[in-house]
mmCIF file of C-alpha atoms in Angstrom:
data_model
loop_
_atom_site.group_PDB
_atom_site.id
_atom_site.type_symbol
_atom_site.label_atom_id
_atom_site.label_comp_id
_atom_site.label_asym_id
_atom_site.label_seq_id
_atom_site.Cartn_x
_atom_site.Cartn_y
_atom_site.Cartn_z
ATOM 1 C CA UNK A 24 -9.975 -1.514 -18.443
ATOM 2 C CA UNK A 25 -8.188 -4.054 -16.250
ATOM 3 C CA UNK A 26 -5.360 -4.197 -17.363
ATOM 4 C CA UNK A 27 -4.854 -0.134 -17.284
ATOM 5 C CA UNK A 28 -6.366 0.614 -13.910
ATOM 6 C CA UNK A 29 -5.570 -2.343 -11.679
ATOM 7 C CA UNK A 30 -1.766 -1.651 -11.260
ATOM 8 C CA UNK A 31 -2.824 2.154 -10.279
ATOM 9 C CA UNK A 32 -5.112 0.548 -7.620
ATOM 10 C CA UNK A 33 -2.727 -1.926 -6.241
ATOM 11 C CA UNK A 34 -0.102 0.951 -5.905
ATOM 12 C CA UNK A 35 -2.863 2.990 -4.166
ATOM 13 C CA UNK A 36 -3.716 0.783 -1.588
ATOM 14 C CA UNK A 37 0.182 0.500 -0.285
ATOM 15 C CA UNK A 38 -0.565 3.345 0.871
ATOM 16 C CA UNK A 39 -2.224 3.218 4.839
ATOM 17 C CA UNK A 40 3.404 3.738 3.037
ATOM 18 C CA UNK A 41 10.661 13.458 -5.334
ATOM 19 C CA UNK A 42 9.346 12.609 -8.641
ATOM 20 C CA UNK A 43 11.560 10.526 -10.172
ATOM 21 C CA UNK A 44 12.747 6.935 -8.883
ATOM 22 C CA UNK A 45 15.121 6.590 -6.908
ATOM 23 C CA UNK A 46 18.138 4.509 -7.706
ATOM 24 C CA UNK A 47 19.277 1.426 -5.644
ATOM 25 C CA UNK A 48 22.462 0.126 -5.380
ATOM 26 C CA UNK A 49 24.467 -2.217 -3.492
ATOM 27 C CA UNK A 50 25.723 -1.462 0.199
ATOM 28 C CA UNK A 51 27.968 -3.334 2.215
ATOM 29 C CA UNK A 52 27.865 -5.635 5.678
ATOM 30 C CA UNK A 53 24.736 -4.765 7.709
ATOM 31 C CA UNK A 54 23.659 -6.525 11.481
ATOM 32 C CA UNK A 55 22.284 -9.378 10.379
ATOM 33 C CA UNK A 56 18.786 -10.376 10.833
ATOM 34 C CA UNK A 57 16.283 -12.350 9.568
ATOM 35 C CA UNK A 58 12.993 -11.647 7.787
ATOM 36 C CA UNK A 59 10.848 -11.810 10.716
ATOM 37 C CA UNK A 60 13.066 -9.718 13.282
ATOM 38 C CA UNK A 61 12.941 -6.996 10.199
ATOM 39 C CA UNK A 62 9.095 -7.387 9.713
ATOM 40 C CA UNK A 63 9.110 -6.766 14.069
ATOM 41 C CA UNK A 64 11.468 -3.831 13.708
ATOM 42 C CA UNK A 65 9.132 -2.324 11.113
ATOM 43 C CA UNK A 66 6.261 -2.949 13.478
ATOM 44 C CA UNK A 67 7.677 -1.508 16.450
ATOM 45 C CA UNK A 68 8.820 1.518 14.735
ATOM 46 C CA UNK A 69 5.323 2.807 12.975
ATOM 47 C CA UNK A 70 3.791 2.137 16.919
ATOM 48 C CA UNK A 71 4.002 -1.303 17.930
ATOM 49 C CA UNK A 72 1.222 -4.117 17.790
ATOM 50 C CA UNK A 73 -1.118 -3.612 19.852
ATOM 51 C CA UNK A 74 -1.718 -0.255 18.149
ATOM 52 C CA UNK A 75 -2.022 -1.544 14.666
ATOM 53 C CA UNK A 76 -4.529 -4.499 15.660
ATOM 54 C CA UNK A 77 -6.282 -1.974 17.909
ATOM 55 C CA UNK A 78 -7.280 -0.288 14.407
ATOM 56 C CA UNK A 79 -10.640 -1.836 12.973
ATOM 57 C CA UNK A 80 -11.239 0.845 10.387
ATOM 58 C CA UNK A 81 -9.384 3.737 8.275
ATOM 59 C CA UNK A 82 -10.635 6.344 6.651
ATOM 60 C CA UNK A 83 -8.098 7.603 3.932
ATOM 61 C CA UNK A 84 -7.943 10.402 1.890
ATOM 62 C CA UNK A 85 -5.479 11.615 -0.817
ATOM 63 C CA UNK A 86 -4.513 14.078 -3.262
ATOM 64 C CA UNK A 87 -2.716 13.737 -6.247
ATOM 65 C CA UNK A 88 -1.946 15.509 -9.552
ATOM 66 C CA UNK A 89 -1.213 14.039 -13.507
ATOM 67 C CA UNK A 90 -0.444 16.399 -16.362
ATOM 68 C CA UNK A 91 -2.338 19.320 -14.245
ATOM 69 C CA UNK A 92 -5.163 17.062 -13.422
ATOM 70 C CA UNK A 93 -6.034 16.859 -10.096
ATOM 71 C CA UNK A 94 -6.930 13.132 -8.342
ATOM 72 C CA UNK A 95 -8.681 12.284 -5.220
ATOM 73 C CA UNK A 96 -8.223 9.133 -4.122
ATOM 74 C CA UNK A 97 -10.474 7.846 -1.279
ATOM 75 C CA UNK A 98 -10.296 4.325 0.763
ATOM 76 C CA UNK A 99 -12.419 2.915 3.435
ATOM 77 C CA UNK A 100 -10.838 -0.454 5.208
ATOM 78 C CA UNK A 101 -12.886 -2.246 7.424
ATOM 79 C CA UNK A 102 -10.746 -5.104 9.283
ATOM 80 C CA UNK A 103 -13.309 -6.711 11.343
ATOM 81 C CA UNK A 104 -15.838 -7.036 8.563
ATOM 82 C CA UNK A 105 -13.091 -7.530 5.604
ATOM 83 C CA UNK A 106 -14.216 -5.015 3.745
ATOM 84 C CA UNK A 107 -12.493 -2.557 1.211
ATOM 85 C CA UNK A 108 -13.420 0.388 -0.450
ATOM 86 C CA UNK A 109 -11.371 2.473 -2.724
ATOM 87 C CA UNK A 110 -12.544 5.067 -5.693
ATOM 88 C CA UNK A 111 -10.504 7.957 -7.544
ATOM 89 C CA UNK A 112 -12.784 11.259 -8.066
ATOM 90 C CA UNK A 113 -12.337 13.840 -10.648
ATOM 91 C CA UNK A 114 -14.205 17.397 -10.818
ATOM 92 C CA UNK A 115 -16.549 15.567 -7.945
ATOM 93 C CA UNK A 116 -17.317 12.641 -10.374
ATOM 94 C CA UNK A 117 -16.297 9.287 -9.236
ATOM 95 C CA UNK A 118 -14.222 7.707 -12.512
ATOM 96 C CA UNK A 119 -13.193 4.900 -10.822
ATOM 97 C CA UNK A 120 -14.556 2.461 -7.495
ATOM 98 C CA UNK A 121 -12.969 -0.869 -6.339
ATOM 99 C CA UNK A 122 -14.981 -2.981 -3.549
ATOM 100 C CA UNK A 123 -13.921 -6.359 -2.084
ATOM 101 C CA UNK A 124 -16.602 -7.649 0.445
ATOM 102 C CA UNK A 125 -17.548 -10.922 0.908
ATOM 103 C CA UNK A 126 -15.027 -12.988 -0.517
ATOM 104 C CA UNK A 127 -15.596 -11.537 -4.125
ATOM 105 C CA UNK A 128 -15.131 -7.909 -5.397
ATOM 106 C CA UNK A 129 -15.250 -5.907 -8.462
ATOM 107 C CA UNK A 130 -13.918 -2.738 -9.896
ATOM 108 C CA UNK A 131 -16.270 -0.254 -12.027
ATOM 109 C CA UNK A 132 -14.715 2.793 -14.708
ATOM 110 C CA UNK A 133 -16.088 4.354 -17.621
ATOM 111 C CA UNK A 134 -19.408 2.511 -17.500
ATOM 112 C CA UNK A 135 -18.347 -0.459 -17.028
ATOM 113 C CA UNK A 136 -18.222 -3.028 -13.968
ATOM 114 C CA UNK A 137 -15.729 -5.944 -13.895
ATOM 115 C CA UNK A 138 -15.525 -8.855 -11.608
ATOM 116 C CA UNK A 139 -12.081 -9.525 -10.237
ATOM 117 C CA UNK A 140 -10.049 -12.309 -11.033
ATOM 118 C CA UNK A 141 -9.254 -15.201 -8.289
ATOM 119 C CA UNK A 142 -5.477 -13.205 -8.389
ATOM 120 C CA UNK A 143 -6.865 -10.508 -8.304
ATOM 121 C CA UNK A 144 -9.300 -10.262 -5.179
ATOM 122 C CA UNK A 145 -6.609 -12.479 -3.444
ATOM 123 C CA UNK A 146 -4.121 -9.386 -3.823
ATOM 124 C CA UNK A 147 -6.784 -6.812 -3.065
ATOM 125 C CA UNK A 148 -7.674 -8.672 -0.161
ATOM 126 C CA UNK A 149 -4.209 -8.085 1.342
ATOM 127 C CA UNK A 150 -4.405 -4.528 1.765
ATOM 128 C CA UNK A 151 -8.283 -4.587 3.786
ATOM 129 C CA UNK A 152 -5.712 -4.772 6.058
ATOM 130 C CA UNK A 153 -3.540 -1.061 7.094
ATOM 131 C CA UNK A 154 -0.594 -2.980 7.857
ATOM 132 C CA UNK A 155 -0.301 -6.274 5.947
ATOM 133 C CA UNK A 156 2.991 -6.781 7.253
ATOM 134 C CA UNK A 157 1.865 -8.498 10.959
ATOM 135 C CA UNK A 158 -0.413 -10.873 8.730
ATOM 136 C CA UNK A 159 2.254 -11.829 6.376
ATOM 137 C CA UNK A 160 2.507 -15.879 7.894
ATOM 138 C CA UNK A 161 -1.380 -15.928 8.802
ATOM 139 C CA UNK A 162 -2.305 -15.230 5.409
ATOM 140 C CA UNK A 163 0.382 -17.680 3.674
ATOM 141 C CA UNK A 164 3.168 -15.394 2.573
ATOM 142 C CA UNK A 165 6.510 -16.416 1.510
ATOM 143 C CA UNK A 166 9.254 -13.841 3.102
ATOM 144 C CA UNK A 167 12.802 -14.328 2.238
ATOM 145 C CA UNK A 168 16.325 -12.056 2.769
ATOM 146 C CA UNK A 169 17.189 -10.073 -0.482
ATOM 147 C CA UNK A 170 20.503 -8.036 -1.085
ATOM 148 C CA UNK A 171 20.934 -4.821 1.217
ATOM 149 C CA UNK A 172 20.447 -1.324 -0.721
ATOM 150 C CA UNK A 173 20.440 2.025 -0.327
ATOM 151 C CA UNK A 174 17.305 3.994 -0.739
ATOM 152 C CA UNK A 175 17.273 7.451 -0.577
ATOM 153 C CA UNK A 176 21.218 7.820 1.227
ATOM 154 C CA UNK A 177 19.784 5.150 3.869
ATOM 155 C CA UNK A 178 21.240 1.672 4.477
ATOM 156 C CA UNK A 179 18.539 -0.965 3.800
ATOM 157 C CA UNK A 180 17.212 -4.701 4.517
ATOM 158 C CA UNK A 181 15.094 -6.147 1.384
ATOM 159 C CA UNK A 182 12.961 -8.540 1.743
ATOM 160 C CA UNK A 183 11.199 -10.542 -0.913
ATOM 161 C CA UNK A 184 7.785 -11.300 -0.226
ATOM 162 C CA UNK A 185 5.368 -13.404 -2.012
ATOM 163 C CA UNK A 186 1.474 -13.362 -1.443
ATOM 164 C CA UNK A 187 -1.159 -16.079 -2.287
ATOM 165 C CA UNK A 188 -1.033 -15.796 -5.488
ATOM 166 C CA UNK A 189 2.325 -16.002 -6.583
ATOM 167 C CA UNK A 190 3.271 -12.582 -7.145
ATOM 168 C CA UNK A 191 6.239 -11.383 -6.041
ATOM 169 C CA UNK A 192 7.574 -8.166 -4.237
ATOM 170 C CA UNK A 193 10.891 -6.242 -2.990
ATOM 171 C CA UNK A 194 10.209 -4.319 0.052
ATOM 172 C CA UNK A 195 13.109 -2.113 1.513
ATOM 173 C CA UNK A 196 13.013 -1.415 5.194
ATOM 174 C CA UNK A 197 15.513 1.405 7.155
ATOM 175 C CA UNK A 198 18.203 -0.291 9.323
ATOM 176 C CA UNK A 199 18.104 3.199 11.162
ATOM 177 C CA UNK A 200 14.742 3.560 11.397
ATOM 178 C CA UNK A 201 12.808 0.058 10.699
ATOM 179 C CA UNK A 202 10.694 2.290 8.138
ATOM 180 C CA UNK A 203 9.568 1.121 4.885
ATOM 181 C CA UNK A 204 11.198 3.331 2.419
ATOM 182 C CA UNK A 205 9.960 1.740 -0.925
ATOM 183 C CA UNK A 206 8.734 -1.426 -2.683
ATOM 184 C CA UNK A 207 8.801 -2.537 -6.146
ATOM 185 C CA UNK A 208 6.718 -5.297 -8.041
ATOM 186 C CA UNK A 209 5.464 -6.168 -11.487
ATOM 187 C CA UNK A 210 2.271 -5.103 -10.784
ATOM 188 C CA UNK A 211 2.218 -1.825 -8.755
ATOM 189 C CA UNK A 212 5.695 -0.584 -10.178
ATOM 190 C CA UNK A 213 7.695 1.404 -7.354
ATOM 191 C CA UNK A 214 6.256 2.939 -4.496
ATOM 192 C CA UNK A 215 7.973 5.054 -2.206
ATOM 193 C CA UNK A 216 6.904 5.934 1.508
ATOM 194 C CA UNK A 217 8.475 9.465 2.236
ATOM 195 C CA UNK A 218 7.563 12.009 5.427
ATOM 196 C CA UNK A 219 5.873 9.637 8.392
ATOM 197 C CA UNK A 220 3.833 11.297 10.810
ATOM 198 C CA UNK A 221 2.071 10.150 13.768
ATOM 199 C CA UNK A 222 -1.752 9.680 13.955
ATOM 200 C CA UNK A 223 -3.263 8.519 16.880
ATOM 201 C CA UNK A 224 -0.079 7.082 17.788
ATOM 202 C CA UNK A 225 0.628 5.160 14.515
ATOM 203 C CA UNK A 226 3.292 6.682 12.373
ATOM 204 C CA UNK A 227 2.042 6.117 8.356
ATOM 205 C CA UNK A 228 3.721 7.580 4.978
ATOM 206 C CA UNK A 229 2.107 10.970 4.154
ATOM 207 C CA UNK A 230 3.962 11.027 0.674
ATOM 208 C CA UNK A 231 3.839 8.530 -1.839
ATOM 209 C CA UNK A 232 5.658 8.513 -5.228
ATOM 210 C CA UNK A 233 4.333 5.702 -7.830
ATOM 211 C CA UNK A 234 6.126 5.017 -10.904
ATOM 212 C CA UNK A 235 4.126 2.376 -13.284
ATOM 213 C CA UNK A 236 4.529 2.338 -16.877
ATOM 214 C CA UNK A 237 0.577 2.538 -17.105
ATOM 215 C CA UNK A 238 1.235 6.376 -15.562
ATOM 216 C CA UNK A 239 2.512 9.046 -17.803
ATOM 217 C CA UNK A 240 5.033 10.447 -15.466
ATOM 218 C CA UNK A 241 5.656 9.041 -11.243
ATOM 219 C CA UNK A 242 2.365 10.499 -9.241
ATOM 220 C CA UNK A 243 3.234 12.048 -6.174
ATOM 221 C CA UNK A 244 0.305 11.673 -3.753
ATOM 222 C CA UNK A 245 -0.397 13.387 -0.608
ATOM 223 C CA UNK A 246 -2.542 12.021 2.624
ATOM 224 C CA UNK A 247 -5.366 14.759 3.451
ATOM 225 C CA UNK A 248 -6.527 13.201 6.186
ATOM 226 C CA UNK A 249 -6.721 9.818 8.337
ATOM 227 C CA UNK A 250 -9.630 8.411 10.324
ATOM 228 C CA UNK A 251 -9.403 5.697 12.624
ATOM 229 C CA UNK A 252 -11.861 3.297 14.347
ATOM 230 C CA UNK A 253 -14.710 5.506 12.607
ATOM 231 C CA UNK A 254 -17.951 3.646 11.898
ATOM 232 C CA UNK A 255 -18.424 3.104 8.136
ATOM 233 C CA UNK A 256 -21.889 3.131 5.769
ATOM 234 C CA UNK A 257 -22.345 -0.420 4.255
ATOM 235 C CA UNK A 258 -23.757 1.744 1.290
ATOM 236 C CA UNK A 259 -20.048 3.036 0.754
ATOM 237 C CA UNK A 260 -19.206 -1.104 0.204
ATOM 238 C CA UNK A 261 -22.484 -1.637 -2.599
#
């Protein structure tokens, strides 16, 4: 079970950022700047700081649609309590749930309930947070330049970023915009952040394209809606 769902999850939770992937290919001299004046540009650009750590929870909810099966995908983050909710519902029946609370967590599909790995609840416990990005050094990251791109016609900065745990992401940023148009990694595959919109001042990604080998063709999900600072049931974290 594990090793089918977790990926999808991962993937999922990137989200706070057309159906095929996009290529990427080599661009040439950009304004140079380091890792942490990209990560402040990015900041800046989807409303600034003292939005983002103004946010204590988010209510998310998404749609999505495989082989003419329709997905709903919702996630409850609490930041002050370090909490995280996330479960995928079919025909109203919940087929999949994912809690981290406490310092531990497990995930729960087709009858059964799994513990997560030490790897595993260290990844998970990167996105409690909307915006992982401002807690990148606090929480031990490694962020280094990659090679420019482009993504999508746009010029962008890569970074490579590399949690806890050792695992290791590219995440492409706009030198226009100081959006995040896509990241790749082993485990979540490529995710790409398309059509930002403002909510309560914070701009976030309300189309996401995932393409994992675990998925029989990219999923294309679509925010339904986006609740901030609401007070959450602890019965939604059991």
């Amino acid at each position: 079970m594990r090793k089918h769902i977790f990926p999808l999850i991962i993937a999922l939770l990137f989200v706070t950022g057309n159906v095929v992937a996009h290529s990427i290919s080599r661009t040439g001299p950009l304004p140079e700047k380091t890792p942490q004046e990209i990560i402040k540009d990015y900041i800046k650009a989807i409303g600034g700081e003292e939005k983002i750590t103004g946010i204590k929870t988010i209510v998310l909810v998404m749609e999505a649609e495989i082989q003419g099966m329709k997905i709903e995908i919702d996630t409850n983050r609490d930041m002050e309590g370090m909490r995280l909710m996330q479960q995928m519902v079919v025909n109203g029946s919940v087929i999949q749930k994912t809690v981290v609370k406490n310092e531990e967590g497990y995930m729960s599909a087709m009858g059964q309930v799994k513990s997560l790995s030490a790897d595993e609840l260290e990844t998970l416990k990167t996105n409690i947070y909307a915006f992982p990005e401002l807690y990148y050094e606090e929480m031990g990251f490694t962020v280094t330049k990659g090679e420019n791109a482009t993504i999508k016609g746009e010029d962008a900065y890569m970074l490579l970023v590399t949690n806890s745990a050792g695992l290791e992401s590219k995440e492409y940023f706009s030198v226009a915009s100081g959006l995040k148009l896509k990241m790749v990694a082993d485990v979540a595959g490529d995710v790409e952040f398309d059509d930002y919109q403002e909510v309560e001042g914070i701009l976030f990604p309300m189309k996401v394209t995932i393409s994992n080998p675990m998925l029989p063709v990219p999923m294309e999900t679509h925010v339904v809606s986006i609740a901030l600072n609401e007070p959450l049931d602890n019965s939604l974290f059991e």
